[in-house]
CSV table of C-alpha atoms and ligand atoms in Angstrom, one decimal:
chain,number,residue,atom,x,y,z
A,486,UNK,CA,0.0,0.0,0.0
A,487,UNK,CA,1.4,3.4,-1.0
A,488,UNK,CA,0.9,6.7,0.9
A,489,UNK,CA,-2.0,7.8,-1.3
A,490,UNK,CA,-3.9,4.5,-0.8
A,491,UNK,CA,-3.2,4.7,3.0
A,492,UNK,CA,-4.6,8.2,3.2
A,493,UNK,CA,-7.5,7.3,1.0
A,494,UNK,CA,-8.4,4.4,3.4
A,495,UNK,CA,-8.2,6.9,6.2
A,496,UNK,CA,-10.7,9.1,4.4
A,497,UNK,CA,-8.2,11.8,3.6
A,498,UNK,CA,-7.7,13.5,0.3
A,499,UNK,CA,-5.2,16.1,-0.8
A,500,UNK,CA,-6.2,18.5,2.0
A,501,UNK,CA,-5.5,15.7,4.5
A,502,UNK,CA,-2.1,15.1,2.9
A,503,UNK,CA,-1.2,18.8,3.4
A,504,UNK,CA,-2.5,18.7,7.0
A,505,UNK,CA,-0.6,15.5,7.6
A,506,UNK,CA,2.6,17.0,6.1
A,507,UNK,CA,2.4,20.0,8.4
A,508,UNK,CA,1.8,18.2,11.6
A,509,UNK,CA,4.8,19.1,13.8
A,510,UNK,CA,6.5,21.0,11.0
A,511,UNK,CA,4.5,24.1,10.2
A,512,UNK,CA,3.9,25.5,13.7
A,513,UNK,CA,5.9,28.5,14.8
A,514,UNK,CA,8.9,27.7,16.9
A,515,UNK,CA,9.3,29.4,20.2
A,516,UNK,CA,11.9,32.2,19.8
A,517,UNK,CA,14.2,32.6,22.9
A,518,UNK,CA,13.9,36.0,24.4
A,519,UNK,CA,16.7,38.4,23.8
A,520,UNK,CA,18.7,38.9,27.0
A,521,UNK,CA,17.8,42.0,29.0
A,522,UNK,CA,19.5,44.0,31.7
A,523,UNK,CA,22.8,42.8,30.4
A,524,UNK,CA,26.0,43.9,32.0
A,525,UNK,CA,28.8,41.4,31.2
A,526,UNK,CA,32.5,41.5,30.5
A,527,UNK,CA,34.4,39.3,28.0
A,528,UNK,CA,38.1,38.8,28.5
A,529,UNK,CA,39.7,38.6,25.1
A,530,UNK,CA,42.9,37.0,26.5
A,531,UNK,CA,40.8,33.8,27.1
A,532,UNK,CA,40.5,31.1,24.4
A,533,UNK,CA,36.7,31.6,24.2
A,534,UNK,CA,37.0,35.3,23.1
A,535,UNK,CA,40.5,35.7,21.7
A,536,UNK,CA,39.2,35.7,18.1
A,537,UNK,CA,37.4,39.0,18.9
A,538,UNK,CA,40.7,40.7,18.6
A,539,UNK,CA,40.7,39.9,14.9
A,540,UNK,CA,38.6,42.1,12.5
A,541,UNK,CA,35.9,40.1,10.8
A,542,UNK,CA,35.5,37.5,13.6
A,543,UNK,CA,32.6,36.9,16.0
A,544,UNK,CA,31.7,34.9,19.1
A,545,UNK,CA,28.7,34.0,21.1
A,546,UNK,CA,28.3,34.8,24.8
A,547,UNK,CA,26.9,32.3,27.2
A,548,UNK,CA,23.7,34.3,27.6
A,549,UNK,CA,22.7,34.5,23.9
A,550,UNK,CA,24.5,37.5,22.4
A,551,UNK,CA,26.6,37.5,19.2
A,552,UNK,CA,29.6,39.9,19.4
A,553,UNK,CA,31.5,40.8,16.3
A,554,UNK,CA,34.4,43.0,15.2
A,555,UNK,CA,33.9,44.7,11.9
A,556,UNK,CA,36.8,44.6,9.3
A,557,UNK,CA,36.9,48.4,9.0
A,558,UNK,CA,38.7,50.6,6.5
A,559,UNK,CA,41.1,53.5,6.8
A,560,UNK,CA,38.2,55.9,6.9
A,561,UNK,CA,35.8,53.7,8.9
A,562,UNK,CA,37.8,51.9,11.6
A,563,UNK,CA,36.8,48.5,13.0
A,564,UNK,CA,34.2,48.5,15.8
A,565,UNK,CA,32.5,46.0,18.0
A,566,UNK,CA,28.9,45.1,17.4
A,567,UNK,CA,26.6,43.1,19.7
A,568,UNK,CA,23.0,41.9,19.1
A,569,UNK,CA,20.8,39.0,20.3
A,570,UNK,CA,21.9,35.8,18.6
A,571,UNK,CA,18.4,34.5,18.2
A,572,UNK,CA,16.7,35.2,14.9
A,573,UNK,CA,13.3,36.8,15.5
A,574,UNK,CA,11.7,34.6,12.9
A,575,UNK,CA,12.0,31.2,14.6
A,576,UNK,CA,15.0,31.6,17.0
A,577,UNK,CA,17.8,30.1,15.0
A,578,UNK,CA,21.3,31.4,15.8
A,579,UNK,CA,22.4,34.2,13.5
A,580,UNK,CA,25.9,34.5,12.0
A,581,UNK,CA,28.1,37.6,11.3
A,582,UNK,CA,28.9,38.5,7.6
A,583,UNK,CA,32.2,40.2,7.8
A,584,UNK,CA,32.1,41.5,4.2
A,585,UNK,CA,29.0,43.6,4.8
A,586,UNK,CA,29.1,43.9,8.6
A,587,UNK,CA,25.6,42.6,9.1
A,588,UNK,CA,24.0,39.5,10.5
A,589,UNK,CA,22.4,36.6,8.6
A,590,UNK,CA,20.2,33.6,9.5
A,591,UNK,CA,20.8,30.6,7.4
A,592,UNK,CA,17.5,28.9,8.3
A,593,UNK,CA,15.3,31.1,6.0
A,594,UNK,CA,17.7,33.8,4.9
A,595,UNK,CA,16.7,36.7,7.1
A,596,UNK,CA,19.2,39.5,7.2
A,597,UNK,CA,19.8,42.1,9.8
A,598,UNK,CA,21.9,45.3,9.7
A,599,UNK,CA,24.9,46.0,12.0
A,600,UNK,CA,22.4,47.5,14.5
A,601,UNK,CA,20.0,44.5,14.3
A,602,UNK,CA,17.4,46.1,12.1
A,603,UNK,CA,15.6,43.8,9.6
A,604,UNK,CA,17.0,44.2,6.1
A,605,UNK,CA,15.1,41.3,4.6
A,606,UNK,CA,12.7,38.7,6.1
A,607,UNK,CA,10.9,36.5,6.8
A,608,UNK,CA,11.9,37.9,10.2
A,609,UNK,CA,9.6,40.8,11.1
A,610,UNK,CA,11.3,42.4,14.0
A,611,UNK,CA,14.8,43.6,14.9
A,612,UNK,CA,17.5,41.8,16.9
A,613,UNK,CA,18.1,43.6,20.2
A,614,UNK,CA,21.2,45.7,20.1
A,615,UNK,CA,23.7,46.0,22.9
A,616,UNK,CA,26.4,48.6,23.7
A,617,UNK,CA,30.0,47.4,23.6
A,618,UNK,CA,32.8,49.3,25.3
A,619,UNK,CA,36.4,48.1,24.9
A,620,UNK,CA,39.0,48.7,27.7
A,621,UNK,CA,42.3,47.1,26.6
A,622,UNK,CA,41.4,43.4,26.2
A,623,UNK,CA,38.1,43.6,28.1
A,624,UNK,CA,34.8,44.1,26.4
A,625,UNK,CA,31.9,45.3,28.5
A,626,UNK,CA,28.5,44.6,27.0
A,627,UNK,CA,25.4,46.4,28.3
A,628,UNK,CA,21.8,46.8,27.3
B,160,FES,S1,14.7,31.3,11.8
B,160,FES,FE1,15.9,32.9,11.0
B,160,FES,S2,14.9,33.3,9.1
B,160,FES,FE2,13.7,31.7,9.9
């Protein structure tokens, strides 16, 4: 018995097939909340965050923030960016695109600016942005 015969015997037609196919796969995922009342420090002399000393690199904090250092140019120097790592569409972790200094979600191709604003969906709301202050090898992230 093939799938069509099976569904036919269950009394389901094409609509049933669509419903059957969506069960468990079409519902909206729970998006983790962006961290709030953040006041953390990252020590870039540690293995976990040493790559943040290199322009174009990024890292994730333990509380759900992606931190990146832009590549920069002679007229626009490198700077640190920090936004919530959870895509506002379905909560998948975003990545940093060093060439354009924005954030990208590989799940369904949402793109966010360096400040977390939506550049293209399906995400409909911005990533929460945080303030980053560098003091020597320490980054302080607040927001
Ligand atoms: S979860 Fe990021 S675009 Fe869908």
